[in-house]
CSV table of N, CA and C in Angstrom, one decimal:
chain,number,residue,atom,x,y,z
A,1,GLN,N,95.4,94.8,120.5
A,1,GLN,CA,94.2,94.1,119.3
A,1,GLN,C,94.5,95.3,117.6
A,2,VAL,N,94.5,94.3,116.6
A,2,VAL,CA,94.9,95.4,115.5
A,2,VAL,C,93.8,95.2,114.5
A,3,GLN,N,92.7,95.6,113.4
A,3,GLN,CA,91.7,95.5,112.9
A,3,GLN,C,92.1,95.9,111.6
A,4,VAL,N,91.7,95.2,110.3
A,4,VAL,CA,92.4,96.0,109.0
A,4,VAL,C,90.5,95.9,107.8
A,5,VAL,N,90.1,97.0,107.8
A,5,VAL,CA,89.3,96.8,107.2
A,5,VAL,C,88.8,97.5,105.8
A,6,GLU,N,88.8,96.2,104.5
A,6,GLU,CA,88.2,97.3,103.2
A,6,GLU,C,86.7,97.6,103.2
A,7,SER,N,86.8,98.5,102.3
A,7,SER,CA,85.4,98.2,101.4
A,7,SER,C,85.1,99.4,99.8
A,8,GLY,N,84.4,99.3,99.4
A,8,GLY,CA,84.5,100.1,98.4
A,8,GLY,C,84.7,98.7,97.2
A,9,GLY,N,84.2,97.1,97.7
A,9,GLY,CA,84.1,96.6,96.1
A,9,GLY,C,83.0,96.7,95.6
A,10,GLY,N,82.3,96.2,94.8
A,10,GLY,CA,81.0,96.2,93.8
A,10,GLY,C,81.3,95.9,92.5
A,11,LEU,N,80.3,95.5,91.7
A,11,LEU,CA,80.1,94.9,90.4
A,11,LEU,C,80.6,96.7,90.0
A,12,VAL,N,81.0,95.9,88.4
A,12,VAL,CA,81.5,97.6,87.5
A,12,VAL,C,81.3,97.3,86.5
A,13,GLN,N,81.0,97.2,85.4
A,13,GLN,CA,80.9,96.7,83.5
A,13,GLN,C,82.9,96.9,83.2
A,14,PRO,N,83.1,96.3,82.6
A,14,PRO,CA,85.0,96.2,81.8
A,14,PRO,C,85.1,97.8,81.6
A,15,GLY,N,85.7,98.0,81.7
A,15,GLY,CA,86.1,99.7,81.4
A,15,GLY,C,85.9,100.4,82.3
A,16,GLY,N,85.1,99.9,83.2
A,16,GLY,CA,84.8,101.4,84.7
A,16,GLY,C,86.0,100.5,85.3
A,17,SER,N,85.8,101.9,86.4
A,17,SER,CA,86.4,102.2,87.5
A,17,SER,C,86.0,102.1,89.1
A,18,LEU,N,86.6,101.4,89.6
A,18,LEU,CA,87.0,101.8,91.3
A,18,LEU,C,87.3,101.8,92.7
A,19,ARG,N,87.1,102.6,93.4
A,19,ARG,CA,88.6,102.8,93.9
A,19,ARG,C,87.7,102.3,95.8
A,20,LEU,N,89.3,101.0,96.1
A,20,LEU,CA,88.9,100.8,97.0
A,20,LEU,C,89.7,100.6,98.5
A,21,SER,N,89.4,101.2,100.0
A,21,SER,CA,89.8,101.7,101.2
A,21,SER,C,90.1,100.6,101.8
A,22,CYS,N,91.3,100.3,102.5
A,22,CYS,CA,91.6,100.0,103.8
A,22,CYS,C,92.2,100.6,105.2
A,23,ALA,N,91.5,100.8,106.1
A,23,ALA,CA,92.2,101.4,106.9
A,23,ALA,C,92.3,100.9,108.7
A,24,ALA,N,93.4,100.1,108.9
A,24,ALA,CA,94.1,99.6,109.9
A,24,ALA,C,93.3,100.5,111.2
A,25,SER,N,93.5,99.9,112.2
A,25,SER,CA,93.6,100.9,113.9
A,25,SER,C,93.3,99.9,114.8
A,26,GLY,N,92.9,100.3,116.0
A,26,GLY,CA,93.7,99.2,117.0
A,26,GLY,C,94.8,100.0,117.4
A,27,SER,N,95.8,99.1,118.4
A,27,SER,CA,97.0,99.0,119.0
A,27,SER,C,97.5,99.4,118.3
A,28,ILE,N,98.6,100.3,117.8
A,28,ILE,CA,99.0,100.5,116.7
A,28,ILE,C,99.9,101.7,116.5
A,29,PHE,N,101.3,101.0,116.9
A,29,PHE,CA,102.9,101.8,117.0
A,29,PHE,C,102.8,102.6,115.4
A,30,ARG,N,102.9,101.5,114.6
A,30,ARG,CA,103.2,102.2,113.6
A,30,ARG,C,102.6,100.7,112.3
A,31,VAL,N,102.8,100.9,111.2
A,31,VAL,CA,102.4,100.8,110.2
A,31,VAL,C,102.8,100.4,108.8
A,32,TYR,N,103.9,99.5,108.9
A,32,TYR,CA,104.7,99.2,107.5
A,32,TYR,C,104.1,99.8,106.4
A,33,ALA,N,105.0,98.7,105.7
A,33,ALA,CA,104.0,98.2,104.5
A,33,ALA,C,102.3,98.2,103.8
A,34,MET,N,102.1,98.0,103.3
A,34,MET,CA,100.8,97.3,103.4
A,34,MET,C,100.4,97.4,101.5
A,35,GLY,N,99.4,96.3,101.1
A,35,GLY,CA,99.4,95.8,100.5
A,35,GLY,C,98.0,95.6,100.3
A,36,TRP,N,97.6,95.2,98.4
A,36,TRP,CA,96.4,94.5,98.2
A,36,TRP,C,96.9,93.8,97.6
A,37,TYR,N,95.9,92.5,97.8
A,37,TYR,CA,95.5,90.6,97.0
A,37,TYR,C,94.3,90.5,96.9
A,38,ARG,N,94.8,89.3,96.0
A,38,ARG,CA,93.3,89.2,95.4
A,38,ARG,C,93.5,87.2,94.9
A,39,GLN,N,92.0,87.3,95.5
A,39,GLN,CA,92.2,86.0,94.9
A,39,GLN,C,90.5,85.6,94.3
A,40,ALA,N,90.6,84.8,93.1
A,40,ALA,CA,89.8,84.6,92.3
A,40,ALA,C,89.2,83.5,92.3
A,41,PRO,N,88.3,82.6,92.0
A,41,PRO,CA,87.6,81.5,92.3
A,41,PRO,C,88.5,80.4,91.2
A,42,GLY,N,89.0,79.1,92.2
A,42,GLY,CA,89.7,78.5,91.9
A,42,GLY,C,91.1,78.8,91.9
A,43,LYS,N,91.7,80.0,92.0
A,43,LYS,CA,93.4,80.9,92.2
A,43,LYS,C,93.8,80.3,93.4
A,44,GLN,N,94.8,80.8,93.6
A,44,GLN,CA,95.2,81.1,94.9
A,44,GLN,C,95.8,82.8,94.6
A,45,ARG,N,95.4,83.1,95.8
A,45,ARG,CA,96.2,84.6,96.0
A,45,ARG,C,97.0,85.0,95.7
A,46,GLU,N,97.1,85.9,95.2
A,46,GLU,CA,97.7,87.1,94.0
A,46,GLU,C,98.1,88.5,95.1
A,47,LEU,N,99.8,88.8,94.9
A,47,LEU,CA,99.8,90.1,95.0
A,47,LEU,C,100.0,91.4,93.7
A,48,VAL,N,98.7,92.2,94.2
A,48,VAL,CA,97.7,93.1,93.4
A,48,VAL,C,99.5,94.6,93.1
A,49,ALA,N,99.4,95.3,94.3
A,49,ALA,CA,100.2,95.8,94.8
A,49,ALA,C,100.4,96.2,95.7
A,50,THR,N,101.8,96.8,96.3
A,50,THR,CA,102.4,96.9,97.8
A,50,THR,C,102.5,98.5,97.6
A,51,ILE,N,102.9,99.4,99.8
A,51,ILE,CA,103.4,100.6,99.3
A,51,ILE,C,103.7,100.8,100.3
A,52,THR,N,105.3,100.7,100.6
A,52,THR,CA,105.8,101.0,101.8
A,52,THR,C,105.4,102.9,102.3
A,53,ARG,N,106.0,103.0,103.6
A,53,ARG,CA,106.1,104.1,104.5
A,53,ARG,C,106.1,105.2,103.3
A,54,GLY,N,108.0,105.3,102.5
A,54,GLY,CA,107.8,106.5,102.2
A,54,GLY,C,107.4,106.8,100.3
A,55,GLY,N,106.3,105.7,99.8
A,55,GLY,CA,105.8,105.5,99.0
A,55,GLY,C,106.3,105.1,98.1
A,56,ARG,N,107.1,104.1,98.3
A,56,ARG,CA,107.1,103.1,96.8
A,56,ARG,C,106.3,102.2,96.9
A,57,ARG,N,106.7,102.0,95.2
A,57,ARG,CA,105.6,101.4,95.2
A,57,ARG,C,106.3,100.1,94.5
A,58,ASN,N,105.2,99.2,94.7
A,58,ASN,CA,104.9,97.5,93.1
A,58,ASN,C,103.5,97.2,92.8
A,59,TYR,N,103.7,96.8,91.9
A,59,TYR,CA,102.4,95.9,91.6
A,59,TYR,C,102.7,95.2,90.2
A,60,ALA,N,101.8,94.1,90.4
A,60,ALA,CA,101.5,93.4,89.8
A,60,ALA,C,102.1,93.3,88.0
A,61,ASP,N,102.3,93.0,87.0
A,61,ASP,CA,101.7,93.1,85.2
A,61,ASP,C,101.1,93.4,85.6
A,62,SER,N,99.7,92.2,85.8
A,62,SER,CA,98.7,92.7,85.0
A,62,SER,C,98.2,94.1,85.2
A,63,VAL,N,98.3,94.6,86.1
A,63,VAL,CA,97.3,95.6,86.6
A,63,VAL,C,98.3,96.8,85.9
A,64,LYS,N,99.4,97.0,85.8
A,64,LYS,CA,100.5,98.0,86.2
A,64,LYS,C,99.5,98.9,84.4
A,65,GLY,N,99.7,100.5,85.0
A,65,GLY,CA,99.1,101.0,83.8
A,65,GLY,C,97.4,101.0,83.9
A,66,ARG,N,96.7,100.5,85.1
A,66,ARG,CA,95.1,100.5,85.0
A,66,ARG,C,95.5,101.1,86.7
A,67,PHE,N,96.0,100.4,87.7
A,67,PHE,CA,95.7,100.4,88.6
A,67,PHE,C,96.5,101.6,89.8
A,68,THR,N,96.3,101.7,90.3
A,68,THR,CA,97.1,102.9,91.5
A,68,THR,C,96.7,102.7,92.4
A,69,ILE,N,98.0,102.5,93.5
A,69,ILE,CA,98.0,102.5,94.4
A,69,ILE,C,98.6,104.1,95.3
A,70,SER,N,97.8,103.8,96.9
A,70,SER,CA,98.5,105.1,97.6
A,70,SER,C,98.3,105.0,98.9
A,71,ARG,N,98.7,106.4,100.0
A,71,ARG,CA,98.1,105.9,100.9
A,71,ARG,C,98.2,106.9,101.8
A,72,ASP,N,97.8,106.8,102.8
A,72,ASP,CA,97.5,108.5,103.8
A,72,ASP,C,98.4,107.6,105.3
A,73,ASN,N,99.6,107.6,105.4
A,73,ASN,CA,99.8,107.2,106.4
A,73,ASN,C,100.1,107.9,108.1
A,74,ALA,N,99.1,109.0,108.2
A,74,ALA,CA,98.2,109.7,109.6
A,74,ALA,C,97.2,109.1,110.1
A,75,GLU,N,96.5,108.9,108.5
A,75,GLU,CA,95.4,108.0,108.5
A,75,GLU,C,95.6,106.5,108.5
A,76,ASN,N,96.6,105.8,108.4
A,76,ASN,CA,97.1,104.0,108.3
A,76,ASN,C,95.9,103.5,107.9
A,77,THR,N,96.2,104.2,106.2
A,77,THR,CA,94.7,103.6,105.3
A,77,THR,C,95.2,103.5,104.0
A,78,VAL,N,95.5,102.7,103.0
A,78,VAL,CA,95.5,102.7,101.9
A,78,VAL,C,94.5,101.8,100.9
A,79,TYR,N,94.8,102.4,99.6
A,79,TYR,CA,93.5,103.3,99.0
A,79,TYR,C,94.4,102.2,97.2
A,80,LEU,N,93.6,101.3,97.2
A,80,LEU,CA,93.4,101.1,95.8
A,80,LEU,C,92.2,101.8,94.4
A,81,GLN,N,92.8,102.4,93.1
A,81,GLN,CA,92.7,103.0,92.7
A,81,GLN,C,92.2,102.3,91.0
A,82,MET,N,90.6,101.4,90.8
A,82,MET,CA,90.9,100.5,90.2
A,82,MET,C,90.7,101.4,88.2
A,83,ASN,N,90.9,100.9,87.5
A,83,ASN,CA,91.0,102.0,86.4
A,83,ASN,C,90.7,101.4,84.9
A,84,SER,N,90.0,100.6,84.2
A,84,SER,CA,89.9,100.3,83.2
A,84,SER,C,90.4,98.2,83.1
A,85,LEU,N,89.1,98.5,84.4
A,85,LEU,CA,88.4,96.8,84.3
A,85,LEU,C,88.4,96.4,83.5
A,86,LYS,N,88.8,95.6,84.2
A,86,LYS,CA,88.4,93.7,82.9
A,86,LYS,C,88.0,92.7,84.0
A,87,PRO,N,87.3,91.7,83.2
A,87,PRO,CA,86.6,90.6,83.7
A,87,PRO,C,87.5,89.4,84.5
A,88,GLU,N,89.2,89.8,84.0
A,88,GLU,CA,89.8,88.8,84.6
A,88,GLU,C,90.1,89.8,86.6
A,89,ASP,N,89.6,90.4,86.1
A,89,ASP,CA,90.0,92.2,87.9
A,89,ASP,C,89.1,90.8,88.6
A,90,THR,N,88.0,90.4,88.8
A,90,THR,CA,86.7,89.6,89.5
A,90,THR,C,87.6,88.5,90.4
A,91,ALA,N,87.1,89.4,91.6
A,91,ALA,CA,88.0,88.7,92.6
A,91,ALA,C,88.0,89.2,94.0
A,92,VAL,N,88.3,88.2,95.0
A,92,VAL,CA,87.8,88.9,96.4
A,92,VAL,C,89.2,89.5,96.2
A,93,TYR,N,89.2,91.1,97.1
A,93,TYR,CA,90.0,91.5,97.6
A,93,TYR,C,90.8,92.0,98.8
A,94,TYR,N,91.6,91.4,99.2
A,94,TYR,CA,92.5,91.4,100.4
A,94,TYR,C,93.5,92.7,101.1
A,95,CYS,N,93.3,93.3,101.8
A,95,CYS,CA,94.1,94.2,102.6
A,95,CYS,C,95.3,93.0,103.6
A,96,ASN,N,97.0,94.4,103.0
A,96,ASN,CA,97.3,93.6,104.1
A,96,ASN,C,97.8,94.9,104.7
A,97,ALA,N,98.5,94.6,106.4
A,97,ALA,CA,98.9,95.7,106.7
A,97,ALA,C,100.5,95.0,107.6
A,98,ASP,N,102.0,95.8,107.9
A,98,ASP,CA,102.8,95.3,108.7
A,98,ASP,C,102.5,96.0,110.1
A,99,VAL,N,102.2,95.8,111.0
A,99,VAL,CA,101.8,96.8,112.2
A,99,VAL,C,102.7,96.1,113.3
A,100,ARG,N,103.4,96.7,113.7
A,100,ARG,CA,103.8,97.5,115.1
A,100,ARG,C,103.6,97.5,115.7
A,101,SER,N,102.5,97.0,116.9
A,101,SER,CA,102.0,97.7,117.9
A,101,SER,C,102.7,98.0,119.1
A,102,ASP,N,104.4,97.7,119.6
A,102,ASP,CA,104.3,98.8,120.9
A,102,ASP,C,106.3,98.8,120.1
A,103,PRO,N,107.2,100.0,120.5
A,103,PRO,CA,108.1,99.8,120.3
A,103,PRO,C,109.1,99.0,120.6
A,104,SER,N,108.3,97.6,121.8
A,104,SER,CA,108.7,96.3,122.3
A,104,SER,C,108.6,95.5,121.8
A,105,SER,N,107.6,95.6,120.4
A,105,SER,CA,107.4,93.4,120.3
A,105,SER,C,107.7,94.8,118.6
A,106,SER,N,107.0,93.1,117.9
A,106,SER,CA,108.0,92.7,115.9
A,106,SER,C,106.0,93.1,115.3
A,107,SER,N,106.9,93.3,114.5
A,107,SER,CA,104.9,93.9,113.5
A,107,SER,C,104.5,92.5,112.4
A,108,ILE,N,104.1,92.1,113.0
A,108,ILE,CA,103.1,91.7,112.4
A,108,ILE,C,102.3,91.4,111.0
A,109,ASP,N,102.0,90.9,110.3
A,109,ASP,CA,100.5,90.8,109.1
A,109,ASP,C,99.7,90.7,109.4
A,110,TYR,N,98.7,92.1,109.6
A,110,TYR,CA,96.8,91.7,109.2
A,110,TYR,C,96.3,91.7,108.2
A,111,TRP,N,95.3,90.4,108.7
A,111,TRP,CA,94.4,91.5,106.4
A,111,TRP,C,93.3,91.3,107.6
A,112,GLY,N,92.8,92.1,106.1
A,112,GLY,CA,90.9,92.4,106.3
A,112,GLY,C,90.2,91.3,105.9
A,113,GLN,N,88.6,91.6,106.8
A,113,GLN,CA,87.5,90.0,105.8
A,113,GLN,C,87.9,90.0,103.8
A,114,GLY,N,87.8,90.8,103.3
A,114,GLY,CA,88.3,90.8,102.0
A,114,GLY,C,87.3,91.8,101.5
A,115,THR,N,87.1,92.2,99.9
A,115,THR,CA,86.0,92.8,99.4
A,115,THR,C,85.4,92.2,98.5
A,116,GLN,N,84.6,92.4,98.4
A,116,GLN,CA,83.9,91.5,96.5
A,116,GLN,C,84.2,91.9,94.9
A,117,VAL,N,85.0,92.0,94.1
A,117,VAL,CA,84.9,93.1,93.2
A,117,VAL,C,84.6,92.4,92.3
A,118,THR,N,83.6,92.8,91.4
A,118,THR,CA,83.0,92.0,89.9
A,118,THR,C,82.9,92.8,88.8
A,119,VAL,N,83.6,92.4,87.6
A,119,VAL,CA,84.0,93.3,86.7
A,119,VAL,C,82.9,92.3,85.7
A,120,SER,N,81.4,93.3,84.8
A,120,SER,CA,80.3,92.0,84.3
A,120,SER,C,79.7,93.1,83.6
A,121,SER,N,79.7,92.9,82.3
A,121,SER,CA,78.6,93.2,81.6
A,121,SER,C,76.9,92.9,81.5
């Protein structure tokens, strides 16, 4: 079984920063792409940023230049550094990991429980 756990959310003022972390653990052969998604009240879940094992990054237009995604393959951990935060960034942030548990099985997407990020003065 695979577990995906996020941490680092909280309350921050506009213009402030937060750093989110997410670690995948359990029965893991290899973790492929990892990413961050968010869901604000009354809205659908949307992609924030993704990163491949090789470090290729993709960002939503709304966060380009402000957020940075990174990962540590040895620790199966992904990070999201969020700077210049805006009230519009308020949402529950979810971590996603594409995990292969063993060489004979297909990879499966796993989701974390979510961590609340609130940007308000």
